[in-house]
Amino acid sequence: MIPSRVRIKRNAVYNVVYQAEIEGNKHLEGLCVRITVPGERPVRQIILKKGMSRTQTELAFIHELIHAIEFEYEIAIPHALIYLLEAPIHKILKLNDWI
């Protein structure tokens, strides 16, 4: 089950939201957003496309979760590596009944 919020660090909570279309792109399955405006509380969201299968949604969530980790811990992770990691992480979570 995908949570409605995920805490990446003590002061970094991402809300998980669903949209029919993400940034006007019908093919985009997910997006991790962190917007910081000086003097305001940062906006942190993991946006997932509505209507995907359970597996597609879980994979997209894991993918965007890795991006959130990348942002919050200031780790540069090549996008190709994120794609390589999402399926094995998904399998581990499924094998252990965590999702």
CSV table of N, CA and C in Angstrom, one decimal:
chain,number,residue,atom,x,y,z
A,1,MET,N,0.8,-1.2,0.0
A,1,MET,CA,0.0,0.0,0.0
A,1,MET,C,0.9,1.2,0.0
A,2,ILE,N,0.5,2.2,-0.8
A,2,ILE,CA,1.3,3.4,-0.9
A,2,ILE,C,0.8,4.4,0.2
A,3,PRO,N,1.7,4.9,1.0
A,3,PRO,CA,1.3,5.8,2.0
A,3,PRO,C,0.8,7.2,1.5
A,4,SER,N,0.1,8.0,2.2
A,4,SER,CA,-0.3,9.3,1.8
A,4,SER,C,0.8,10.3,2.1
A,5,ARG,N,1.7,10.0,3.0
A,5,ARG,CA,2.9,10.8,3.3
A,5,ARG,C,4.1,9.9,3.6
A,6,VAL,N,5.2,10.4,3.3
A,6,VAL,CA,6.5,9.7,3.6
A,6,VAL,C,7.5,10.6,4.1
A,7,ARG,N,8.1,10.3,5.3
A,7,ARG,CA,9.1,11.1,5.9
A,7,ARG,C,10.5,10.6,5.4
A,8,ILE,N,11.2,11.5,4.8
A,8,ILE,CA,12.5,11.1,4.3
A,8,ILE,C,13.6,11.5,5.3
A,9,LYS,N,13.4,12.6,6.0
A,9,LYS,CA,14.2,13.0,7.1
A,9,LYS,C,13.3,13.6,8.1
A,10,ARG,N,13.9,14.0,9.3
A,10,ARG,CA,13.1,14.5,10.4
A,10,ARG,C,12.2,15.7,9.9
A,11,ASN,N,12.7,16.6,9.1
A,11,ASN,CA,11.9,17.7,8.7
A,11,ASN,C,11.6,17.7,7.2
A,12,ALA,N,11.6,16.5,6.6
A,12,ALA,CA,11.3,16.4,5.2
A,12,ALA,C,10.2,15.4,5.0
A,13,VAL,N,9.0,15.9,4.8
A,13,VAL,CA,7.8,15.0,4.6
A,13,VAL,C,7.3,15.3,3.2
A,14,TYR,N,7.1,14.2,2.5
A,14,TYR,CA,6.6,14.3,1.1
A,14,TYR,C,5.1,13.8,1.2
A,15,ASN,N,4.2,14.6,0.7
A,15,ASN,CA,2.8,14.2,0.5
A,15,ASN,C,2.7,13.5,-0.8
A,16,VAL,N,2.0,12.4,-0.8
A,16,VAL,CA,1.8,11.6,-2.0
A,16,VAL,C,0.4,12.0,-2.6
A,17,VAL,N,0.4,12.4,-3.8
A,17,VAL,CA,-0.8,12.9,-4.5
A,17,VAL,C,-1.0,12.2,-5.8
A,18,TYR,N,-2.2,12.1,-6.3
A,18,TYR,CA,-2.5,11.4,-7.5
A,18,TYR,C,-3.2,12.4,-8.5
A,19,GLN,N,-2.7,12.4,-9.7
A,19,GLN,CA,-3.3,13.3,-10.7
A,19,GLN,C,-3.5,12.5,-12.0
A,20,ALA,N,-4.6,12.9,-12.7
A,20,ALA,CA,-4.9,12.2,-14.0
A,20,ALA,C,-3.8,12.5,-15.0
A,21,GLU,N,-3.2,13.6,-15.0
A,21,GLU,CA,-2.1,14.0,-15.9
A,21,GLU,C,-1.1,14.8,-15.1
A,22,ILE,N,0.1,14.5,-15.3
A,22,ILE,CA,1.2,15.2,-14.6
A,22,ILE,C,1.9,16.2,-15.5
A,23,GLU,N,1.8,17.5,-15.2
A,23,GLU,CA,2.5,18.6,-16.0
A,23,GLU,C,2.1,18.5,-17.4
A,24,GLY,N,0.9,18.1,-17.7
A,24,GLY,CA,0.4,18.1,-19.1
A,24,GLY,C,0.9,17.0,-19.9
A,25,ASN,N,1.6,16.0,-19.3
A,25,ASN,CA,2.2,14.9,-20.0
A,25,ASN,C,1.4,13.6,-19.7
A,26,LYS,N,0.7,13.1,-20.7
A,26,LYS,CA,-0.1,11.9,-20.5
A,26,LYS,C,0.7,10.7,-20.2
A,27,HIS,N,2.0,10.7,-20.6
A,27,HIS,CA,2.9,9.5,-20.5
A,27,HIS,C,3.7,9.5,-19.2
A,28,LEU,N,3.7,10.6,-18.5
A,28,LEU,CA,4.5,10.7,-17.2
A,28,LEU,C,3.8,9.9,-16.1
A,29,GLU,N,4.5,9.0,-15.5
A,29,GLU,CA,3.8,8.2,-14.5
A,29,GLU,C,4.1,8.7,-13.1
A,30,GLY,N,5.1,9.5,-12.9
A,30,GLY,CA,5.4,10.0,-11.6
A,30,GLY,C,6.3,11.2,-11.6
A,31,LEU,N,6.3,12.0,-10.5
A,31,LEU,CA,7.2,13.2,-10.5
A,31,LEU,C,7.4,13.4,-9.0
A,32,CYS,N,8.7,13.7,-8.7
A,32,CYS,CA,9.0,14.1,-7.3
A,32,CYS,C,9.3,15.6,-7.3
A,33,VAL,N,8.6,16.4,-6.5
A,33,VAL,CA,8.7,17.8,-6.5
A,33,VAL,C,9.2,18.3,-5.1
A,34,ARG,N,10.2,19.2,-5.2
A,34,ARG,CA,10.7,19.9,-4.0
A,34,ARG,C,10.9,21.3,-4.4
A,35,ILE,N,10.0,22.2,-3.9
A,35,ILE,CA,10.1,23.6,-4.3
A,35,ILE,C,10.4,24.4,-3.0
A,36,THR,N,11.5,25.1,-3.0
A,36,THR,CA,11.9,25.9,-1.9
A,36,THR,C,11.8,27.4,-2.2
A,37,VAL,N,11.0,28.1,-1.5
A,37,VAL,CA,10.9,29.6,-1.7
A,37,VAL,C,11.4,30.2,-0.4
A,38,PRO,N,12.4,31.1,-0.5
A,38,PRO,CA,12.9,31.8,0.7
A,38,PRO,C,11.8,32.3,1.6
A,39,GLY,N,11.9,32.0,2.9
A,39,GLY,CA,10.9,32.5,3.8
A,39,GLY,C,9.6,31.8,3.9
A,40,GLU,N,9.5,30.7,3.1
A,40,GLU,CA,8.2,29.9,3.1
A,40,GLU,C,8.6,28.4,3.3
A,41,ARG,N,7.6,27.7,3.8
A,41,ARG,CA,7.8,26.3,4.0
A,41,ARG,C,7.9,25.6,2.6
A,42,PRO,N,8.9,24.7,2.5
A,42,PRO,CA,9.1,24.0,1.2
A,42,PRO,C,7.9,23.1,0.8
A,43,VAL,N,7.6,23.0,-0.4
A,43,VAL,CA,6.6,22.1,-0.9
A,43,VAL,C,7.3,20.9,-1.4
A,44,ARG,N,6.8,19.7,-0.8
A,44,ARG,CA,7.4,18.4,-1.2
A,44,ARG,C,6.3,17.5,-1.5
A,45,GLN,N,6.3,17.0,-2.7
A,45,GLN,CA,5.3,16.0,-3.2
A,45,GLN,C,5.9,14.9,-4.0
A,46,ILE,N,5.3,13.8,-3.9
A,46,ILE,CA,5.4,12.7,-4.9
A,46,ILE,C,4.1,12.6,-5.6
A,47,ILE,N,4.1,12.9,-6.9
A,47,ILE,CA,2.9,12.9,-7.7
A,47,ILE,C,2.9,11.6,-8.5
A,48,LEU,N,1.8,10.9,-8.4
A,48,LEU,CA,1.6,9.7,-9.2
A,48,LEU,C,0.4,9.8,-10.1
A,49,LYS,N,0.5,9.1,-11.2
A,49,LYS,CA,-0.6,9.2,-12.2
A,49,LYS,C,-1.7,8.3,-11.8
A,50,LYS,N,-2.9,8.8,-11.8
A,50,LYS,CA,-4.1,8.0,-11.5
A,50,LYS,C,-4.3,7.0,-12.6
A,51,GLY,N,-4.9,5.9,-12.2
A,51,GLY,CA,-5.4,4.9,-13.1
A,51,GLY,C,-4.4,3.8,-13.6
A,52,MET,N,-3.2,3.9,-13.0
A,52,MET,CA,-2.2,2.8,-13.3
A,52,MET,C,-2.5,1.6,-12.6
A,53,SER,N,-1.9,0.5,-13.0
A,53,SER,CA,-2.1,-0.8,-12.3
A,53,SER,C,-1.4,-0.6,-10.9
A,54,ARG,N,-1.7,-1.6,-10.0
A,54,ARG,CA,-1.0,-1.5,-8.7
A,54,ARG,C,0.5,-1.6,-8.8
A,55,THR,N,1.0,-2.5,-9.7
A,55,THR,CA,2.4,-2.7,-9.9
A,55,THR,C,3.0,-1.5,-10.5
A,56,GLN,N,2.4,-0.9,-11.5
A,56,GLN,CA,2.9,0.4,-12.1
A,56,GLN,C,3.0,1.5,-11.0
A,57,THR,N,2.0,1.6,-10.2
A,57,THR,CA,1.9,2.6,-9.2
A,57,THR,C,3.0,2.4,-8.2
A,58,GLU,N,3.2,1.2,-7.7
A,58,GLU,CA,4.3,0.9,-6.8
A,58,GLU,C,5.7,1.2,-7.3
A,59,LEU,N,5.9,0.8,-8.6
A,59,LEU,CA,7.2,1.1,-9.2
A,59,LEU,C,7.4,2.6,-9.4
A,60,ALA,N,6.4,3.3,-9.8
A,60,ALA,CA,6.5,4.7,-9.9
A,60,ALA,C,6.8,5.4,-8.5
A,61,PHE,N,6.1,4.9,-7.5
A,61,PHE,CA,6.3,5.4,-6.1
A,61,PHE,C,7.8,5.2,-5.7
A,62,ILE,N,8.3,4.0,-5.9
A,62,ILE,CA,9.7,3.7,-5.5
A,62,ILE,C,10.6,4.6,-6.3
A,63,HIS,N,10.4,4.7,-7.6
A,63,HIS,CA,11.2,5.6,-8.4
A,63,HIS,C,11.3,7.0,-7.9
A,64,GLU,N,10.1,7.6,-7.6
A,64,GLU,CA,10.0,8.9,-7.1
A,64,GLU,C,10.6,9.0,-5.7
A,65,LEU,N,10.4,8.0,-4.9
A,65,LEU,CA,11.0,7.9,-3.5
A,65,LEU,C,12.5,8.0,-3.6
A,66,ILE,N,13.1,7.3,-4.5
A,66,ILE,CA,14.6,7.4,-4.7
A,66,ILE,C,15.0,8.9,-5.1
A,67,HIS,N,14.2,9.5,-5.9
A,67,HIS,CA,14.4,10.9,-6.2
A,67,HIS,C,14.3,11.8,-4.9
A,68,ALA,N,13.4,11.5,-4.1
A,68,ALA,CA,13.2,12.3,-2.8
A,68,ALA,C,14.5,12.1,-2.0
A,69,ILE,N,14.9,10.9,-1.9
A,69,ILE,CA,16.2,10.6,-1.1
A,69,ILE,C,17.3,11.4,-1.7
A,70,GLU,N,17.4,11.3,-3.0
A,70,GLU,CA,18.5,12.1,-3.8
A,70,GLU,C,18.4,13.6,-3.4
A,71,PHE,N,17.2,14.2,-3.4
A,71,PHE,CA,17.1,15.6,-3.1
A,71,PHE,C,17.5,15.9,-1.7
A,72,GLU,N,16.9,15.1,-0.7
A,72,GLU,CA,17.0,15.5,0.7
A,72,GLU,C,18.4,15.2,1.2
A,73,TYR,N,19.1,14.2,0.7
A,73,TYR,CA,20.4,13.8,1.2
A,73,TYR,C,21.5,14.4,0.2
A,74,GLU,N,21.1,15.1,-0.8
A,74,GLU,CA,22.0,15.7,-1.7
A,74,GLU,C,23.0,14.7,-2.3
A,75,ILE,N,22.4,13.6,-2.8
A,75,ILE,CA,23.1,12.5,-3.5
A,75,ILE,C,22.8,12.6,-5.0
A,76,ALA,N,23.8,12.7,-5.8
A,76,ALA,CA,23.6,12.6,-7.2
A,76,ALA,C,23.5,11.2,-7.7
A,77,ILE,N,22.3,10.8,-8.1
A,77,ILE,CA,22.1,9.4,-8.5
A,77,ILE,C,21.7,9.5,-10.0
A,78,PRO,N,22.5,8.9,-10.9
A,78,PRO,CA,22.1,8.9,-12.3
A,78,PRO,C,20.8,8.3,-12.5
A,79,HIS,N,20.0,8.9,-13.4
A,79,HIS,CA,18.6,8.5,-13.7
A,79,HIS,C,18.6,7.0,-14.1
A,80,ALA,N,19.6,6.6,-14.9
A,80,ALA,CA,19.6,5.2,-15.3
A,80,ALA,C,19.7,4.2,-14.2
A,81,LEU,N,20.4,4.6,-13.1
A,81,LEU,CA,20.6,3.8,-11.9
A,81,LEU,C,19.2,3.7,-11.2
A,82,ILE,N,18.5,4.8,-11.1
A,82,ILE,CA,17.2,4.8,-10.5
A,82,ILE,C,16.3,3.8,-11.2
A,83,TYR,N,16.3,3.8,-12.5
A,83,TYR,CA,15.5,2.8,-13.3
A,83,TYR,C,16.0,1.4,-12.9
A,84,LEU,N,17.3,1.2,-12.8
A,84,LEU,CA,17.8,-0.2,-12.5
A,84,LEU,C,17.4,-0.6,-11.1
A,85,LEU,N,17.3,0.3,-10.1
A,85,LEU,CA,17.0,0.0,-8.7
A,85,LEU,C,15.5,-0.2,-8.4
A,86,GLU,N,14.6,0.4,-9.2
A,86,GLU,CA,13.2,0.3,-8.8
A,86,GLU,C,12.6,-1.1,-8.8
A,87,ALA,N,13.0,-1.9,-9.8
A,87,ALA,CA,12.4,-3.3,-9.8
A,87,ALA,C,12.9,-4.2,-8.7
A,88,PRO,N,14.3,-4.2,-8.5
A,88,PRO,CA,14.8,-5.0,-7.3
A,88,PRO,C,14.2,-4.6,-6.0
A,89,ILE,N,14.1,-3.3,-5.8
A,89,ILE,CA,13.5,-2.8,-4.5
A,89,ILE,C,12.1,-3.2,-4.4
A,90,HIS,N,11.3,-3.1,-5.5
A,90,HIS,CA,9.9,-3.5,-5.5
A,90,HIS,C,9.8,-5.0,-5.2
A,91,LYS,N,10.7,-5.8,-5.8
A,91,LYS,CA,10.7,-7.3,-5.5
A,91,LYS,C,11.0,-7.6,-4.0
A,92,ILE,N,12.0,-6.9,-3.4
A,92,ILE,CA,12.3,-7.1,-2.0
A,92,ILE,C,11.1,-6.7,-1.1
A,93,LEU,N,10.4,-5.6,-1.4
A,93,LEU,CA,9.3,-5.2,-0.7
A,93,LEU,C,8.1,-6.2,-0.8
A,94,LYS,N,7.9,-6.7,-2.0
A,94,LYS,CA,6.9,-7.7,-2.2
A,94,LYS,C,7.2,-9.0,-1.5
A,95,LEU,N,8.4,-9.5,-1.6
A,95,LEU,CA,8.8,-10.8,-1.0
A,95,LEU,C,8.7,-10.8,0.5
A,96,ASN,N,8.8,-9.6,1.1
A,96,ASN,CA,8.7,-9.5,2.6
A,96,ASN,C,7.3,-9.0,3.0
A,97,ASP,N,6.3,-8.9,2.1
A,97,ASP,CA,5.0,-8.5,2.3
A,97,ASP,C,4.9,-7.1,3.0
A,98,TRP,N,5.8,-6.2,2.5
A,98,TRP,CA,5.8,-4.8,3.0
A,98,TRP,C,5.0,-3.9,2.1
A,99,ILE,N,4.6,-4.4,0.9
A,99,ILE,CA,3.7,-3.7,0.0
A,99,ILE,C,2.7,-4.8,-0.5
